CSV table of C-alpha atoms and ligand atoms in Angstrom, one decimal:
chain,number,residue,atom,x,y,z
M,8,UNK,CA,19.1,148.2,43.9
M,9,UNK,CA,21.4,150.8,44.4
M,10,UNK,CA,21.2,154.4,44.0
M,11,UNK,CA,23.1,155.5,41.2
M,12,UNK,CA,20.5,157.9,39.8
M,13,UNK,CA,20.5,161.9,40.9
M,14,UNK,CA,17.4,164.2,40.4
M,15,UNK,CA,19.2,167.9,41.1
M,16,UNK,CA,16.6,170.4,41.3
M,17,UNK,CA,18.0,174.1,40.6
M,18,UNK,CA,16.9,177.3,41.6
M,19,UNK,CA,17.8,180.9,41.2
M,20,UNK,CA,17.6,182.6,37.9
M,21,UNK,CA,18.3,179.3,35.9
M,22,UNK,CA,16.3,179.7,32.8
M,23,UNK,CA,16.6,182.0,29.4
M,24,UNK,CA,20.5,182.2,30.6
M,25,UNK,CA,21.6,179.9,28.3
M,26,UNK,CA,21.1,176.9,31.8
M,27,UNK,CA,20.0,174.1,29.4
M,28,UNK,CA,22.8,173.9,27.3
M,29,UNK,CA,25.4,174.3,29.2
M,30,UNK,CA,23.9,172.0,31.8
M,31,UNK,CA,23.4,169.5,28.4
M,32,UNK,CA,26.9,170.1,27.0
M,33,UNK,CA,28.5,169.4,30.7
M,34,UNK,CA,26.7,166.2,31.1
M,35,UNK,CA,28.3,164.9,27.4
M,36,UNK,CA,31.4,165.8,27.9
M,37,UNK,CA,30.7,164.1,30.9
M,38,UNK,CA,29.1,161.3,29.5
M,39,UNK,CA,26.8,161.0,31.7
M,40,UNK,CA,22.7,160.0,30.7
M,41,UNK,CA,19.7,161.4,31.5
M,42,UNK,CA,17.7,164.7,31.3
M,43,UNK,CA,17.4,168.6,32.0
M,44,UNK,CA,14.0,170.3,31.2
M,45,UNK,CA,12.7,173.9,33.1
M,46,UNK,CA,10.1,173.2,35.4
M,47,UNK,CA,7.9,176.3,37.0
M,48,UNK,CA,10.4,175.7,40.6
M,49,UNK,CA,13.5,176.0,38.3
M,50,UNK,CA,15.6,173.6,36.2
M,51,UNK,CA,15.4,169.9,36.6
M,52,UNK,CA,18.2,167.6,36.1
M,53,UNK,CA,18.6,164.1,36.0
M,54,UNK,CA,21.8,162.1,35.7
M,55,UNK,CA,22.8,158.9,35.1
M,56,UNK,CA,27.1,157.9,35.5
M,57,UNK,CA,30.1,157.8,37.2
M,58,UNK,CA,31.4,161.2,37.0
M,59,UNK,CA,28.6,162.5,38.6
M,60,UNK,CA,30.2,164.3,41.4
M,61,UNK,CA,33.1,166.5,38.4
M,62,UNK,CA,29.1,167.4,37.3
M,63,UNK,CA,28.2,168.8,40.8
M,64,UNK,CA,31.7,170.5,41.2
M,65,UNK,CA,31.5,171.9,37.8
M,66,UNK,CA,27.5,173.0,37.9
M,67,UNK,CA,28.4,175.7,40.3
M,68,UNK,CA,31.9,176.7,39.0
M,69,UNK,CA,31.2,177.2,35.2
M,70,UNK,CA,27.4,178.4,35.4
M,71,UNK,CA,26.2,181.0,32.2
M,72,UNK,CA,27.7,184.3,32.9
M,73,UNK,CA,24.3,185.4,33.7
M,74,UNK,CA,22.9,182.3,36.1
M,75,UNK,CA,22.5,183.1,39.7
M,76,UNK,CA,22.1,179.6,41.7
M,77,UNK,CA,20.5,180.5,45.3
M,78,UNK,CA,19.8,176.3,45.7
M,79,UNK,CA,20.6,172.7,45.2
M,80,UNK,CA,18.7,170.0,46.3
M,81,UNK,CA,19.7,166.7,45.3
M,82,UNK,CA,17.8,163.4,45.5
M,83,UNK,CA,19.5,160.3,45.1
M,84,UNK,CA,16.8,157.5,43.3
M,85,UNK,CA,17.1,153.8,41.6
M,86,UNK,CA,19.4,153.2,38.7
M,87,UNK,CA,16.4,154.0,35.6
M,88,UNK,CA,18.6,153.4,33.0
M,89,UNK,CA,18.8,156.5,30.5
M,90,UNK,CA,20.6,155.4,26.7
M,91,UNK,CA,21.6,159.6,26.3
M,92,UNK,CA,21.1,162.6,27.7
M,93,UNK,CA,18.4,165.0,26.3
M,94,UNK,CA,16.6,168.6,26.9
M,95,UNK,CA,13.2,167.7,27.9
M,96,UNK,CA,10.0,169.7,27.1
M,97,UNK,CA,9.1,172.0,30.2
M,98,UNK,CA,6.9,170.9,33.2
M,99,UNK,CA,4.5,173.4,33.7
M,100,UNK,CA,3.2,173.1,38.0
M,101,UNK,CA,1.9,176.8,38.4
M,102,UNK,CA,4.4,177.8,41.1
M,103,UNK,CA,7.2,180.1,40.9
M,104,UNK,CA,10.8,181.0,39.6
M,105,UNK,CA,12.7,183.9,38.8
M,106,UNK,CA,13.2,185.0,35.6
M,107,UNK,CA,16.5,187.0,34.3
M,108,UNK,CA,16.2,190.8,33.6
M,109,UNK,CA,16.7,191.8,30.4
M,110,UNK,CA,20.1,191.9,29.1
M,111,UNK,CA,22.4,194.2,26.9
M,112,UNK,CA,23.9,193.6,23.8
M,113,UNK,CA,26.8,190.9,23.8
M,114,UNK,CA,29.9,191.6,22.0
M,115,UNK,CA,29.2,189.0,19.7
M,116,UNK,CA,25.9,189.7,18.7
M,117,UNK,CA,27.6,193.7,18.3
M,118,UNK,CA,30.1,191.8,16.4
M,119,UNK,CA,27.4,190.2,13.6
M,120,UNK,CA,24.8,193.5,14.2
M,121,UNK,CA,27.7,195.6,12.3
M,122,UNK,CA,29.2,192.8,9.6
M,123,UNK,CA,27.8,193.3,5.9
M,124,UNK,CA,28.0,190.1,5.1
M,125,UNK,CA,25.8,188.4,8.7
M,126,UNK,CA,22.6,187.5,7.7
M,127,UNK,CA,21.3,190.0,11.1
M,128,UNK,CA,23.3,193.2,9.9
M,129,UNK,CA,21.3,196.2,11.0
M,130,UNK,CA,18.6,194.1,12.8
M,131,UNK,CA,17.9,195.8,15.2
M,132,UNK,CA,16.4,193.0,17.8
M,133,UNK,CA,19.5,191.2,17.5
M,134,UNK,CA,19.8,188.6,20.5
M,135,UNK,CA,21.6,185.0,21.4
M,136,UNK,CA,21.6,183.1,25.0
M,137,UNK,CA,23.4,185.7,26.5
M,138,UNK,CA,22.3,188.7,26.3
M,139,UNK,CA,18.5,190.0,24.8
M,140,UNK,CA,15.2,190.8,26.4
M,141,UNK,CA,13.5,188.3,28.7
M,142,UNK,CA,11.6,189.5,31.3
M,143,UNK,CA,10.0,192.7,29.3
M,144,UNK,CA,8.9,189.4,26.9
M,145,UNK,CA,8.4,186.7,29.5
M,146,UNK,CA,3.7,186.8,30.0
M,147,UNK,CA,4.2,183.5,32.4
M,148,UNK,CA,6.5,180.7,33.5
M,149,UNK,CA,8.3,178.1,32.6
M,150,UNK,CA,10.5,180.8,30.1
M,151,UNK,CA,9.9,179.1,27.0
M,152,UNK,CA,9.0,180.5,23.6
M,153,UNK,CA,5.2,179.7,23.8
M,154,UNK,CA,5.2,181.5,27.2
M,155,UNK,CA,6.7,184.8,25.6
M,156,UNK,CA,5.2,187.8,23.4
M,157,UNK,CA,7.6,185.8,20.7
M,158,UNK,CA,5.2,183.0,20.6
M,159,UNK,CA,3.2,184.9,17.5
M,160,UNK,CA,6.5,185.3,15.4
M,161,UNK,CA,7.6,181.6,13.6
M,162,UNK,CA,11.3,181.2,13.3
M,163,UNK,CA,12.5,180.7,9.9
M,164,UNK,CA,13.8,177.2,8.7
M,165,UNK,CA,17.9,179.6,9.5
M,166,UNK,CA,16.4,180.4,13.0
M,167,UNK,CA,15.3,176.8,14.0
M,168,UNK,CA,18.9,175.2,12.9
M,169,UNK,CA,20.2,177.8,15.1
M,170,UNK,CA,17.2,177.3,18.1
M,171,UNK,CA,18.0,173.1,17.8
M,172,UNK,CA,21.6,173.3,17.9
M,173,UNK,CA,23.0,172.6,21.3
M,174,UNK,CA,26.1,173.8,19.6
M,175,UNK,CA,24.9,176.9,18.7
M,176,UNK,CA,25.0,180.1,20.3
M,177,UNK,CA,21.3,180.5,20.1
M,178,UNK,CA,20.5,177.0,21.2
M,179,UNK,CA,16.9,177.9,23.1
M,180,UNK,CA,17.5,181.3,22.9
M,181,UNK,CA,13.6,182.2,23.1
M,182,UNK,CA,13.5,185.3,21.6
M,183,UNK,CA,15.6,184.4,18.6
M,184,UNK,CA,15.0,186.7,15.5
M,185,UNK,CA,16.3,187.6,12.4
M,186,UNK,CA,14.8,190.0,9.7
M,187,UNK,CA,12.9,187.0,7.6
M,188,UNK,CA,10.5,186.0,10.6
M,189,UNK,CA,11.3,188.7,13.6
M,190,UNK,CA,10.0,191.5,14.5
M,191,UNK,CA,10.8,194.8,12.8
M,192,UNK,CA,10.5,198.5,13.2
M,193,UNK,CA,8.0,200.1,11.3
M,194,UNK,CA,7.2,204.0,11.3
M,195,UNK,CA,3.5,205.1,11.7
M,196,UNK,CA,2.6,208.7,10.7
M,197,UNK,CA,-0.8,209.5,12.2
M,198,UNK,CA,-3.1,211.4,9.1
M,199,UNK,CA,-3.4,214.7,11.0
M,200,UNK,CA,0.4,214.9,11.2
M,201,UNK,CA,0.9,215.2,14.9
M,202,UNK,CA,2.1,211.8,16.4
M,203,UNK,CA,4.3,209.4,15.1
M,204,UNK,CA,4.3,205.8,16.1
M,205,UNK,CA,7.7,204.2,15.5
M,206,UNK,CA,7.1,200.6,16.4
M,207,UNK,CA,7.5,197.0,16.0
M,208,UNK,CA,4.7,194.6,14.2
M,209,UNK,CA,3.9,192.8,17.3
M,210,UNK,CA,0.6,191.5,18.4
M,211,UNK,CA,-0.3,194.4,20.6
M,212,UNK,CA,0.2,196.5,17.9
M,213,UNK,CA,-1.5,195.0,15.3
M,214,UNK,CA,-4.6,194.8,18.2
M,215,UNK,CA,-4.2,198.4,18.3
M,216,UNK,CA,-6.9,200.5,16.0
M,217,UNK,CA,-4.9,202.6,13.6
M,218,UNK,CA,-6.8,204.4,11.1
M,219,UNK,CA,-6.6,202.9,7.4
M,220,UNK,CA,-5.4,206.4,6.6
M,221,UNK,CA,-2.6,206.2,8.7
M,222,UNK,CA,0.8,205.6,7.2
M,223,UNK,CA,3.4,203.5,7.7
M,224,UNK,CA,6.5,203.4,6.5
M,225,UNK,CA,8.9,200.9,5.9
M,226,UNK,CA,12.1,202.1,4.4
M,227,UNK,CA,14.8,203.8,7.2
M,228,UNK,CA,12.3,204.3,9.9
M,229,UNK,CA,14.7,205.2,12.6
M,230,UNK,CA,16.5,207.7,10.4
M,231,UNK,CA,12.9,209.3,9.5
M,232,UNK,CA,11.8,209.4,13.3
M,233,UNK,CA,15.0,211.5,14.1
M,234,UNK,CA,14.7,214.0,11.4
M,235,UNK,CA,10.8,214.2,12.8
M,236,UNK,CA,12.4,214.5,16.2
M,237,UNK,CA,14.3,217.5,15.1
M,238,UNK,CA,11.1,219.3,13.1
M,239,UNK,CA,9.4,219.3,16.6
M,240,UNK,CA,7.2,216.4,16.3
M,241,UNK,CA,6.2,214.3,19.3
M,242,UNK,CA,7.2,210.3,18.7
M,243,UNK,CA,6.0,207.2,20.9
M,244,UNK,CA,8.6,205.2,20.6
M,245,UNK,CA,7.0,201.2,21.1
M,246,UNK,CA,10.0,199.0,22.8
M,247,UNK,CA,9.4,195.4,23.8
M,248,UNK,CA,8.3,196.8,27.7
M,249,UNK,CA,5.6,199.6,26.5
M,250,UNK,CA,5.5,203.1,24.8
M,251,UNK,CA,7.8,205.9,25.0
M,252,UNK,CA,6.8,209.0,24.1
M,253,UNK,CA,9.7,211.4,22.8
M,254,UNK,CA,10.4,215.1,21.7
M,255,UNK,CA,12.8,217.5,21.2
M,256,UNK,CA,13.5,219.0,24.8
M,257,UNK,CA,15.2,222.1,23.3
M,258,UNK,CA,12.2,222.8,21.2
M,259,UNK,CA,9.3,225.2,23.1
M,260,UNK,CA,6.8,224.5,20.8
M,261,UNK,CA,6.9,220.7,20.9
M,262,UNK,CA,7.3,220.4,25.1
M,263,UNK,CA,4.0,222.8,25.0
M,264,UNK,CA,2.3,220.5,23.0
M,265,UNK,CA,3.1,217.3,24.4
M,266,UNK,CA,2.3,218.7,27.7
M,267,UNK,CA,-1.0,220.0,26.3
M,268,UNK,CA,-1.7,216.6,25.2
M,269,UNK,CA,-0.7,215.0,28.4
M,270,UNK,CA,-3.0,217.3,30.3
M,271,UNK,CA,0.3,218.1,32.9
M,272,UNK,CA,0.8,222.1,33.7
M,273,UNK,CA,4.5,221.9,33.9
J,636,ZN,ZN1,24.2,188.1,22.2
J,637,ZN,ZN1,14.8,183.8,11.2
């Protein structure tokens, strides 16, 4: 029996960096069979065809943007037989990879955040395979969407098209969003008037104990939070890697305050 199969085993920062799909669309344009799934090492591949070494030249040369490959190991194994090629479901074997930082804005995504008629206009946790959060989001490995503080938001029936189409810009973007099932921001005005808690309805937050007199508001939090801001109020601001707490740095009265309330002398 000859060996006409590869098993390429991947590491660096391979996964939420859009390393599936591309790995997937190389490999039909390639036509070659087989599989790619994360595993907790890196990224697995399997391949099955004749153009397999165009795949190994072009793995390395037209990586995501935002890929770093440190190493390649390749095995060469018995001819299995694959019909297509497919995105496996992740292995998970407890040991370690590295996972990207979190990512700025992408022009597209800017591009859709500011046009009236996208259906993510405004929102303000905008994301797609290249660019987002992923390590503030990422509680353990493989990076897949059960593994991430996502897990608790359901994409909408829009989001999943998006999520299963290798196609798409946001094919296994894990932390793929838009105003019907994402997250949002949400503005929480303690009842004695001194803090305010912009945040988003995550699950930490919605562990959190908030007094039923607190209230929360809904409509233009961010433009609320600034005028509060500029009255002198002190603002924890929740962002997907913890709180920050904000004030006016101009204003005496509110730097006193919050240094009052964080017990520091100067
Ligand atoms: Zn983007
Ligand atoms: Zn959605």
């Amino acid at each position: 029996m000859e060996y006409t199969r590869q098993r390429i085993l991947v590491k660096g920062i391979v996964q939420g960096v859009g390393f599936r799909p591309f790995v997937y669309s190389l490999a039909q344009s390639l036509n070659l069979k087989g599989f790619v799934m994360n595993s907790s090492e890196g990224v697995v591949i399997e391949i099955e065809g004749e153009k397999s070494s165009i795949f190994f030249e072009k793995l390395k040369t037209e990586a995501p943007p935002l890929s770093q490959i440190m190493h390649v190991e390749i095995i060469p194994l018995h001819y299995y037989g694959y019909r297509d090629f497919q995105i496996l479901e992740s292995k998970d074997e407890g040991s370690f990879t590295l996972i990207s930082a979190d990512v700025s804005l992408c022009d597209d995504c800017f591009r859709e955040l500011l046009d009236k008629n996208d259906r993510r206009y405004l929102y303000p946790f905008i994301n797609c395979t290249n660019c987002g959060p992923r390590y503030t989001i990422t509680e353990s490995i493989p990076y897949d969407r059960p593994n991430t503080t996502m897990s608790v938001f359901k994409m909408c029936a829009d989001c999943e098209r998006e999520y299963y189409d290798p196609g798409n810009r946001r094919f296994h973007a894990q932390p793929n969003a838009c105003p019907v099932c994402g997250p949002h921001v949400e503005l929480i005005v303690k009842k004695e008037r001194d803090t305010f808690l912009p945040s988003d309805t995550n699950k930490a937050l919605q562990r959190s104990s908030y007094a039923a007199s607190d209230r929360r508001e809904h409509s233009n939090p961010i433009e609320k939070t600034i005028q509060l801001l500029k009255e002198g109020n002190i603002v924890a601001i929740k962002g997907l890697g913890g709180f920050h707490i904000a004030c006016d740095a101009f204003n005496k009265q509110a730097v006193e305050r919050l240094r009052l309330k964080k017990r520091k002398s100067n």
